[in-house]
mmCIF file of C-alpha atoms in Angstrom:
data_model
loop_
_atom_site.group_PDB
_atom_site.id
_atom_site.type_symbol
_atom_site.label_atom_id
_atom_site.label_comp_id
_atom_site.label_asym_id
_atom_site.label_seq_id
_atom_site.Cartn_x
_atom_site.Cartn_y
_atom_site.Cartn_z
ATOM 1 C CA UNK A 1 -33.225 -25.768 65.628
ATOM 2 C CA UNK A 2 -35.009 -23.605 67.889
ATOM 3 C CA UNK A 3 -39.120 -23.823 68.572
ATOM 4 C CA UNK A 4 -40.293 -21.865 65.901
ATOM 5 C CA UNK A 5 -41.525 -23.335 62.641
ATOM 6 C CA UNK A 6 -39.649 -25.463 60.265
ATOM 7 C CA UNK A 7 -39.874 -26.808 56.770
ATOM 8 C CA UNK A 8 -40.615 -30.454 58.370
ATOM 9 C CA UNK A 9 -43.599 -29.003 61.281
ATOM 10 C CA UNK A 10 -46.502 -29.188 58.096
ATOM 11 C CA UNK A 11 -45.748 -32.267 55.929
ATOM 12 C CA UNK A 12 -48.667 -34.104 56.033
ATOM 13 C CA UNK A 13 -48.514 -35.073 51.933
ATOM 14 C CA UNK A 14 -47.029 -37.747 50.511
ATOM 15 C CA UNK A 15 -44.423 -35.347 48.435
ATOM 16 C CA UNK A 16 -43.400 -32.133 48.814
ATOM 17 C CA UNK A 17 -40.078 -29.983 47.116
ATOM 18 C CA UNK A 18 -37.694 -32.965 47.741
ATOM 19 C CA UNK A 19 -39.402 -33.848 51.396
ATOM 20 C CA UNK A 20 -39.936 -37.634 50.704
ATOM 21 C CA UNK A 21 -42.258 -40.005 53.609
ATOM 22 C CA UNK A 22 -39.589 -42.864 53.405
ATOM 23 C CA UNK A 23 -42.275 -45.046 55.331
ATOM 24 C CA UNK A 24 -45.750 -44.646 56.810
ATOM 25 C CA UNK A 25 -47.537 -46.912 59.069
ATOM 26 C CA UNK A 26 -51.164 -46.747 60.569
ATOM 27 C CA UNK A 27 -52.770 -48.339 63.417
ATOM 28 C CA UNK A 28 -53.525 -47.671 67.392
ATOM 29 C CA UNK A 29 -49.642 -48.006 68.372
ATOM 30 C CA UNK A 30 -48.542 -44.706 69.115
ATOM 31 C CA UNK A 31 -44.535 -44.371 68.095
ATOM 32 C CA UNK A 32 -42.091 -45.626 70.560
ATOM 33 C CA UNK A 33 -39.315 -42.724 71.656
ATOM 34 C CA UNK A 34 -35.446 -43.587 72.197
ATOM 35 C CA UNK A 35 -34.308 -43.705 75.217
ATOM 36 C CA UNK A 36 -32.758 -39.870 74.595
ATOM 37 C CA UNK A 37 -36.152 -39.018 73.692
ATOM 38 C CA UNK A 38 -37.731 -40.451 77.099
ATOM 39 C CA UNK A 39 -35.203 -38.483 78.796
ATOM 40 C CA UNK A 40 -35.245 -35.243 77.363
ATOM 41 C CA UNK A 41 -39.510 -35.037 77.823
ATOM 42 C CA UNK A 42 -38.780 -36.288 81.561
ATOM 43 C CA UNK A 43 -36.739 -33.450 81.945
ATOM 44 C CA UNK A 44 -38.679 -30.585 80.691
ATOM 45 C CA UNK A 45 -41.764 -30.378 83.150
ATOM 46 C CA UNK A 46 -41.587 -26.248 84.181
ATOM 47 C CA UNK A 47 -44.406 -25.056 82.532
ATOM 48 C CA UNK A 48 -45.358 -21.097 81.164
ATOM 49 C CA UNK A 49 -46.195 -19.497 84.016
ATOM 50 C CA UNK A 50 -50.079 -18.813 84.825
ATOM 51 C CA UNK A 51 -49.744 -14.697 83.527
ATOM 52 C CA UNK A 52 -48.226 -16.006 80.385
ATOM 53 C CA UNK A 53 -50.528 -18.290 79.624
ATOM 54 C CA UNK A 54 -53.648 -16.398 79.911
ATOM 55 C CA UNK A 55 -51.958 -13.757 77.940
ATOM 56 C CA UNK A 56 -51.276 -16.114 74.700
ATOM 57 C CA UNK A 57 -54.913 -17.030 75.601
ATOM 58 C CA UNK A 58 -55.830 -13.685 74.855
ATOM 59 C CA UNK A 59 -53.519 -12.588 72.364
ATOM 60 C CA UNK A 60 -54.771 -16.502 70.377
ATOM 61 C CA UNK A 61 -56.364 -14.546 67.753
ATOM 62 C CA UNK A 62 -53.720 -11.620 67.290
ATOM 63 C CA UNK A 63 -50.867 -14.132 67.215
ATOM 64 C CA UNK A 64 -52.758 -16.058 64.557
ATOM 65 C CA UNK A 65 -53.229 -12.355 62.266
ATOM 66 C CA UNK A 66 -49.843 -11.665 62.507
ATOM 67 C CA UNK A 67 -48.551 -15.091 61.856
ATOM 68 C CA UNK A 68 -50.658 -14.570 58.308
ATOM 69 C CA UNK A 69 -49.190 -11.052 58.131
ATOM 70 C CA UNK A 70 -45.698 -12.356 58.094
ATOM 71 C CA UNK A 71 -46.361 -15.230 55.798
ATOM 72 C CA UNK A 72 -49.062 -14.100 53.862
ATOM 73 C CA UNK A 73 -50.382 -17.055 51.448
ATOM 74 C CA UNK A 74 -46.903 -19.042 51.372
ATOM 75 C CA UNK A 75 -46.525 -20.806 54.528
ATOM 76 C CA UNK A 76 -48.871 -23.792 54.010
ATOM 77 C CA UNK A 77 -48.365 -25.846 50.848
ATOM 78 C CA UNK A 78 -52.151 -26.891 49.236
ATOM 79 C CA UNK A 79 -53.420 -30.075 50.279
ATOM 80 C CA UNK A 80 -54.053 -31.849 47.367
ATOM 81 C CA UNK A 81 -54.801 -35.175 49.196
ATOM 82 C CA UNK A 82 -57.716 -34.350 50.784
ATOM 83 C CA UNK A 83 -60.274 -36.317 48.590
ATOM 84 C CA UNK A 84 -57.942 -39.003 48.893
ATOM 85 C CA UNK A 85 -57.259 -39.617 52.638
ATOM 86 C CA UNK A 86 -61.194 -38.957 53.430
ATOM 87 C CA UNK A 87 -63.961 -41.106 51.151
ATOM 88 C CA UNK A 88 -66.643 -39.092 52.585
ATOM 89 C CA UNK A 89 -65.471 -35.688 50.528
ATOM 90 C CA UNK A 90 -66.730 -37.913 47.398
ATOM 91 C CA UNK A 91 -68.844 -41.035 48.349
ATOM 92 C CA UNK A 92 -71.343 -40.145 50.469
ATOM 93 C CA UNK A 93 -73.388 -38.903 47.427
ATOM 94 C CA UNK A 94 -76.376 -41.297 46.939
ATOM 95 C CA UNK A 95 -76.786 -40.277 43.341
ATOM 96 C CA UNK A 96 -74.586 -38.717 40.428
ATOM 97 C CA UNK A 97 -73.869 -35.196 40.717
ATOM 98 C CA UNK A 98 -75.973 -34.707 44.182
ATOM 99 C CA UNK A 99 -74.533 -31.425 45.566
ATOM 100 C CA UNK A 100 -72.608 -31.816 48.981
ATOM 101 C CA UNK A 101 -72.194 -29.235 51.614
ATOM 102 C CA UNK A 102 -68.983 -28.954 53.383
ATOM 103 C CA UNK A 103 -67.425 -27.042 56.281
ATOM 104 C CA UNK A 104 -64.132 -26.574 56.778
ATOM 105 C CA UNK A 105 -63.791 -25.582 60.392
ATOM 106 C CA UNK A 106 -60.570 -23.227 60.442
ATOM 107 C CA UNK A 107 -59.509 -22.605 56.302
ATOM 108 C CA UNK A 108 -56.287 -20.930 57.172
ATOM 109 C CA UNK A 109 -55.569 -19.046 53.483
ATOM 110 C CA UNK A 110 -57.719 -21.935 51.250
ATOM 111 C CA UNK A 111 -54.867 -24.606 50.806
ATOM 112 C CA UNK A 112 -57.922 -27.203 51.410
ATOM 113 C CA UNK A 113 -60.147 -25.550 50.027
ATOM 114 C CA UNK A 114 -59.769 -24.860 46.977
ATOM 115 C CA UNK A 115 -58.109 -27.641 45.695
ATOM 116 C CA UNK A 116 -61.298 -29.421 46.381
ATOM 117 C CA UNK A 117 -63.567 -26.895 45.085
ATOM 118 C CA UNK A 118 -61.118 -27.341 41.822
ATOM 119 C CA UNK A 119 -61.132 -30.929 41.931
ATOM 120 C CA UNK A 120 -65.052 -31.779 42.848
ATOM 121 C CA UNK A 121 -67.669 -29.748 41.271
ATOM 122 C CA UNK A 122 -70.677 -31.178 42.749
ATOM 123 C CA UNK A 123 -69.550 -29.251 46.225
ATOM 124 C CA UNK A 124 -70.886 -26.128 48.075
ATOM 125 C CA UNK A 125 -68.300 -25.206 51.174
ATOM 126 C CA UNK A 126 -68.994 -23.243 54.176
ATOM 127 C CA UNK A 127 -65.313 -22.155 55.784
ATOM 128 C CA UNK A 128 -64.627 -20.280 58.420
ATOM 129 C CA UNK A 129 -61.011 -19.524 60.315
ATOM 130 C CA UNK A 130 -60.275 -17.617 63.435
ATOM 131 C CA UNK A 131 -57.724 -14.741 61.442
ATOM 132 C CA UNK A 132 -59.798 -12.043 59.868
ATOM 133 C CA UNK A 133 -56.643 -11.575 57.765
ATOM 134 C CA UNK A 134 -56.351 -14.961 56.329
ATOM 135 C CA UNK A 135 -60.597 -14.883 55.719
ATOM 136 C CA UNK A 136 -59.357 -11.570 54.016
ATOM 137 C CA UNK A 137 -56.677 -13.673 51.462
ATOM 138 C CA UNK A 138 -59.723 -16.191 50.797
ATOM 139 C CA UNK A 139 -61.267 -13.424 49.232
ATOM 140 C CA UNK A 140 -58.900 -12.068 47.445
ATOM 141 C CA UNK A 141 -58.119 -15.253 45.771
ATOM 142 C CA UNK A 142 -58.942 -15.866 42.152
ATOM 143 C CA UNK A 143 -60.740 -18.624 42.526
ATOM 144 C CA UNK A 144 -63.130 -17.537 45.052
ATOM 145 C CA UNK A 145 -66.824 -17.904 44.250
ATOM 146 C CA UNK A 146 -69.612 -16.810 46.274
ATOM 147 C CA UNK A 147 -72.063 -19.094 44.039
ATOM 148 C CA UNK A 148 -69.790 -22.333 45.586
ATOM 149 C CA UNK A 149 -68.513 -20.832 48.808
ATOM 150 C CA UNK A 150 -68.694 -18.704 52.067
ATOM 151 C CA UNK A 151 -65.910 -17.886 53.946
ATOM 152 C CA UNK A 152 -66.418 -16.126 57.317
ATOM 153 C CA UNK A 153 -64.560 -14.950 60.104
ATOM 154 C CA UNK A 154 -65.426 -17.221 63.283
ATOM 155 C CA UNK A 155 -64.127 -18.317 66.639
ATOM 156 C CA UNK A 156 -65.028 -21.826 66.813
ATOM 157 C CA UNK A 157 -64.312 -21.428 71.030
ATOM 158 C CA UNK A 158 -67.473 -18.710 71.189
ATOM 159 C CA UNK A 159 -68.684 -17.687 68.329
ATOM 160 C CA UNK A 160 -72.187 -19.690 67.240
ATOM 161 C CA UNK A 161 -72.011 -21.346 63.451
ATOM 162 C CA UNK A 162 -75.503 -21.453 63.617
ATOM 163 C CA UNK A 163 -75.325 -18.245 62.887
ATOM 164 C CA UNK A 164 -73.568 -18.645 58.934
ATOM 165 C CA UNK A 165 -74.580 -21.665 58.343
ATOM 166 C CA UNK A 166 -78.261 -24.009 58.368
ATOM 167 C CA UNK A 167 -78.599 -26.210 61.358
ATOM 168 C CA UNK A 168 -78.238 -30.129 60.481
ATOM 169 C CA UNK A 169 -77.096 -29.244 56.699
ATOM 170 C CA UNK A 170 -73.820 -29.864 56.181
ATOM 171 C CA UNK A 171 -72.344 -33.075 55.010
ATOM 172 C CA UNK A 172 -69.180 -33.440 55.746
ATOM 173 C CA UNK A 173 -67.034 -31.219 58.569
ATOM 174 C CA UNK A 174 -63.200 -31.218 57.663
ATOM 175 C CA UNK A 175 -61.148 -30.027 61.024
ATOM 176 C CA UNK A 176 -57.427 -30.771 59.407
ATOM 177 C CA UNK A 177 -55.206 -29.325 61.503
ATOM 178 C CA UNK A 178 -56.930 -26.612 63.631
ATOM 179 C CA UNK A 179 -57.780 -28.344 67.204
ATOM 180 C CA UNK A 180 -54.211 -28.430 67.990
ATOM 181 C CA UNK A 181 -54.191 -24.490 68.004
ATOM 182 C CA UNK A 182 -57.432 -24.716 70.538
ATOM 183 C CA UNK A 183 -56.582 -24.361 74.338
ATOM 184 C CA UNK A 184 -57.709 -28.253 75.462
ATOM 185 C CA UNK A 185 -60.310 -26.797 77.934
ATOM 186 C CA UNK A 186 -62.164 -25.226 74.793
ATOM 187 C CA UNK A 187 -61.790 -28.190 72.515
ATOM 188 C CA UNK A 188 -65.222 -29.686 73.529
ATOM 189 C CA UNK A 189 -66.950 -26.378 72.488
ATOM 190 C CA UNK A 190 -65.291 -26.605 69.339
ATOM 191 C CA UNK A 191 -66.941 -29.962 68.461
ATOM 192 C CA UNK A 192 -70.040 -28.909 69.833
ATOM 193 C CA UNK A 193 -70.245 -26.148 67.550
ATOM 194 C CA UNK A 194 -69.529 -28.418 64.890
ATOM 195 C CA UNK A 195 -72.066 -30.946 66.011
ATOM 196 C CA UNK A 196 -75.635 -28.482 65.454
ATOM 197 C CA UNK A 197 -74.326 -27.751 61.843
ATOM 198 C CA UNK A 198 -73.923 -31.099 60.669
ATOM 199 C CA UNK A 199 -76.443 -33.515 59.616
ATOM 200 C CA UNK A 200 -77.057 -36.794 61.489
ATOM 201 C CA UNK A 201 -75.592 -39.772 60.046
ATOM 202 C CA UNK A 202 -72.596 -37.538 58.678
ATOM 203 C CA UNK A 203 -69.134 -37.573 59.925
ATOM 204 C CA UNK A 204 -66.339 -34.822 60.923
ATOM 205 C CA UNK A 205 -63.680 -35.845 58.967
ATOM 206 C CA UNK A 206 -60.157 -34.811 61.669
ATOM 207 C CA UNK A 207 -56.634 -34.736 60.836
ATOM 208 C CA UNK A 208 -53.794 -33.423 63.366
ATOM 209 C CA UNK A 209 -50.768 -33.669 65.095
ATOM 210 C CA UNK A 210 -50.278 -36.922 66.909
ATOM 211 C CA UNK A 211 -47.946 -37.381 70.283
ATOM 212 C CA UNK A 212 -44.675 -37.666 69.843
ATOM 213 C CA UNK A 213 -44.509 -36.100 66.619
ATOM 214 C CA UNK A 214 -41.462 -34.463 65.831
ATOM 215 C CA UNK A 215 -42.436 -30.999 65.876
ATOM 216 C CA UNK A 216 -43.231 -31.981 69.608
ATOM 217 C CA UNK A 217 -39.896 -33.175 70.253
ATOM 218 C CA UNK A 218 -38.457 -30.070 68.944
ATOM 219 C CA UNK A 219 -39.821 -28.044 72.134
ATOM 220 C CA UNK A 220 -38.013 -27.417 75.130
ATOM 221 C CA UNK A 221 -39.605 -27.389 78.624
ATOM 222 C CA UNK A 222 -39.736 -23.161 78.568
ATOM 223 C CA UNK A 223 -42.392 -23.474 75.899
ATOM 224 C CA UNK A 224 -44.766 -26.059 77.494
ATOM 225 C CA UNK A 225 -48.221 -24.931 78.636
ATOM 226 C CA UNK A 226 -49.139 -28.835 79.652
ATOM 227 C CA UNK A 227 -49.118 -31.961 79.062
ATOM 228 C CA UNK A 228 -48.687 -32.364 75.399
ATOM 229 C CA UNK A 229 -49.444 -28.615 75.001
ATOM 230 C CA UNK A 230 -46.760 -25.973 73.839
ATOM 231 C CA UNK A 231 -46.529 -22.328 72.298
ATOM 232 C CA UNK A 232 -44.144 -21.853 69.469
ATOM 233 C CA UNK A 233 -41.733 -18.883 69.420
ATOM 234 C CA UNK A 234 -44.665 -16.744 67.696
ATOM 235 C CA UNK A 235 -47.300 -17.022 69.953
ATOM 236 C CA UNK A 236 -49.005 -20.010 68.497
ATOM 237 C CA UNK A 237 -49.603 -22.965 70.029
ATOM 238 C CA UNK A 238 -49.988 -26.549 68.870
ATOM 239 C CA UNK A 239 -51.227 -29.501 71.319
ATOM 240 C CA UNK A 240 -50.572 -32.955 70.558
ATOM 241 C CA UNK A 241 -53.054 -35.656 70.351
ATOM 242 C CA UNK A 242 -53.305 -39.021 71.962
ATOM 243 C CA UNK A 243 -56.391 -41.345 70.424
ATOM 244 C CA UNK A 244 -57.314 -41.729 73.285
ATOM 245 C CA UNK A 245 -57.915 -38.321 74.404
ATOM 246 C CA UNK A 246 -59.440 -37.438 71.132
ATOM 247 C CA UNK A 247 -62.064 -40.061 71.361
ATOM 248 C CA UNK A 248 -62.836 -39.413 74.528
ATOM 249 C CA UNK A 249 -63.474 -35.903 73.349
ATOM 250 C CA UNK A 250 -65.745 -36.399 70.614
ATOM 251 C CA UNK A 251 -67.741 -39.352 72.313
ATOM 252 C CA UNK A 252 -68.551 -36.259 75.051
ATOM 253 C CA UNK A 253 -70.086 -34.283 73.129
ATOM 254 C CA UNK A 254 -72.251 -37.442 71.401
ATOM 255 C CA UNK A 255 -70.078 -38.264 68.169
ATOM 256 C CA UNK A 256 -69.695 -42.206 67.607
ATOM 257 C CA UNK A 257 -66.095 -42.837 66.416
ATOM 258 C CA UNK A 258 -65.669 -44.328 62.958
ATOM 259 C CA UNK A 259 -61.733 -44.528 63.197
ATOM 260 C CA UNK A 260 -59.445 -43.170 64.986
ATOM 261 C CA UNK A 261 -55.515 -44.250 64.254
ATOM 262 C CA UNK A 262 -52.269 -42.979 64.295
ATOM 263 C CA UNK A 263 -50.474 -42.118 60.657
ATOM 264 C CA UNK A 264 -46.466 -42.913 61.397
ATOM 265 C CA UNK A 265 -44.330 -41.453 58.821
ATOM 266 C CA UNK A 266 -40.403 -41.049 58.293
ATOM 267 C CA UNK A 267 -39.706 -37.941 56.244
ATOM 268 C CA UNK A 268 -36.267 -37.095 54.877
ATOM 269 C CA UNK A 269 -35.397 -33.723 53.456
ATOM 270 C CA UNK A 270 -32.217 -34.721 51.444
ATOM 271 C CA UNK A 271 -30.943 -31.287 50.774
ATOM 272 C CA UNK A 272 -29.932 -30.835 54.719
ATOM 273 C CA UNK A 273 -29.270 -34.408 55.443
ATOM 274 C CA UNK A 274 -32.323 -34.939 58.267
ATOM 275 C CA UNK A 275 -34.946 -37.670 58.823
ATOM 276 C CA UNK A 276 -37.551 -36.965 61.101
ATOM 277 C CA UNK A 277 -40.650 -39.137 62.241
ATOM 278 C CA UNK A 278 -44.008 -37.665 62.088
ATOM 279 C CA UNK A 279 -46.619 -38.604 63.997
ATOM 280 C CA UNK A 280 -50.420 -37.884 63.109
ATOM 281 C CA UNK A 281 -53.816 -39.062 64.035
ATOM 282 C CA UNK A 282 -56.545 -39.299 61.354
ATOM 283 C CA UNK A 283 -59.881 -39.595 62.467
ATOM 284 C CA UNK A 284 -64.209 -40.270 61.311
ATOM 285 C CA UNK A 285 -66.277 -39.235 64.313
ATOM 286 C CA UNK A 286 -70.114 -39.433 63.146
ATOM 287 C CA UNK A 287 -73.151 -37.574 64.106
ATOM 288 C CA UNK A 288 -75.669 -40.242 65.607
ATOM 289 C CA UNK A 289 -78.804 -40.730 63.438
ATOM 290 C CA UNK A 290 -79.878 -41.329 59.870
ATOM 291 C CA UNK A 291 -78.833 -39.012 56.893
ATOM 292 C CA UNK A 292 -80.612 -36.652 55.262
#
């Protein structure tokens, strides 16, 4: 295998074409490596040099395009789970058929999105992604409805939300995914972002790569950018969260953690004989102060 994407780098469902979760655990114990494993990571500490990396810093959004040129809609599977894994996408309604107002910070092509716009029709979704391309196959898809969505191009590192969506109106922020693809020094500004849009009392609702997830192990020491950071043979990049470091993230910018554990799976694609642990950290960080 080389560093580029592979069938096993986006499973985070509990089926997918033959790709079966043998086991899952969750908790605050991050996974334990094999000795091989220790040794390999101890080995690869060169990092991208400095020209590189400000290059893939400023190519982030162009690499992102072209990754959704090449794959157009059929990279990502949909994420049917969503309702499932986080409460708050149904349950924070205090009476029957209240309308809720979501943001989904970084909609890649709409495999959240509309599966829960499908599934829930009590909901009205702000999204937003850094690719005008993959904004562009939002649009273009059947089910899009401006009456229960808006999809805009944004760059959650600069660009203010304030100015497509309300201050303090949204009820539930779903960032699946996406921070991993921020540079770490910009990941605060993300959340901050985040933080004027939704109400108080409501929670960002997180779901990502953990450490020592396999798709991390899969890198060699010519793609690292830093510790747990690395780009992927197509100019992408992926970082790879500790709980600690996420909390310690959120809790700067004013969030008060909910939970924040570690999801420890097994996965085993039959058809080429592999099993491969995946490690991911699902998160509530809420907005101090009472709902509105």
């Amino acid at each position: 295998m080389n560093e580029s994407r592979s069938w096993a780098d986006n499973l985070p469902v509990a089926q997918l074409d033959g790709k079966m979760p043998t086991s899952q655990l969750t908790g605050h114990k991050a996974r334990t490596l094999s000795p091989e494993e220790v040794e390999k990571l101890a080995k690869e500490q060169v990092l991208v040099s400095d020209f590189k990396q400000l290059k893939l810093e400023k190519d982030a959004q162009k690499n992102w395009d072209l990754f959704y040129k090449r794959n157009s809609t059929h990279f990502f599977k949909d994420r049917h789970w969503t309702t499932r894994e986080f409460e708050e996408l149904k349950a924070c309604r205090e009476f029957e058929h209240q309308k809720l107002t979501i943001l989904e910070a970084g909609c890649g092509v709409g495999n959240s999105l509309f599966p829960l716009l499908q599934e829930e029709s009590d909901i009205f979704a702000y999204a937003c992604d850094f690719s005008p391309r993959a904004v562009e196959y939002v649009k273009q898809n059947p089910l899009y409805d401006i009456q229960r969505c808006k999809v805009f191009q944004c760059d959650l590192t600069k660009d203010d939300l304030l100015e497509n969506v309300p201050p303090n109106s949204v009820d539930v922020v779903m960032l699946i995914f996406v921070l991993s693809a921020v540079h770490p020094e910009k990941m605060c500004h993300v959340l901050n972002n985040i933080y004027h849009v939704l109400k108080p009392g409501k929670c960002v609702v997180f779901r990502d790569y953990g450490l020592y997830d396999h798709a991390m192990l899969r890198f060699k020491s010519a793609n690292k950018l830093g510790e747990n950071f690395y780009v992927r043979q197509d100019g992408t990049r992926s970082y790879f969260f500790t709980d600690e470091f996420l909390a310690q993230l959120f809790l700067s910018v004013g969030y008060e953690e909910v939970i924040n554990e570690y999801v420890l799976r097994e996965t085993e694609n039959k058809k080429e004989g592999l099993r491969v642990p995946r490690v991911f950290l699902q998160s509530k960080f809420r907005k101090p102060g009472s709902g509105s």
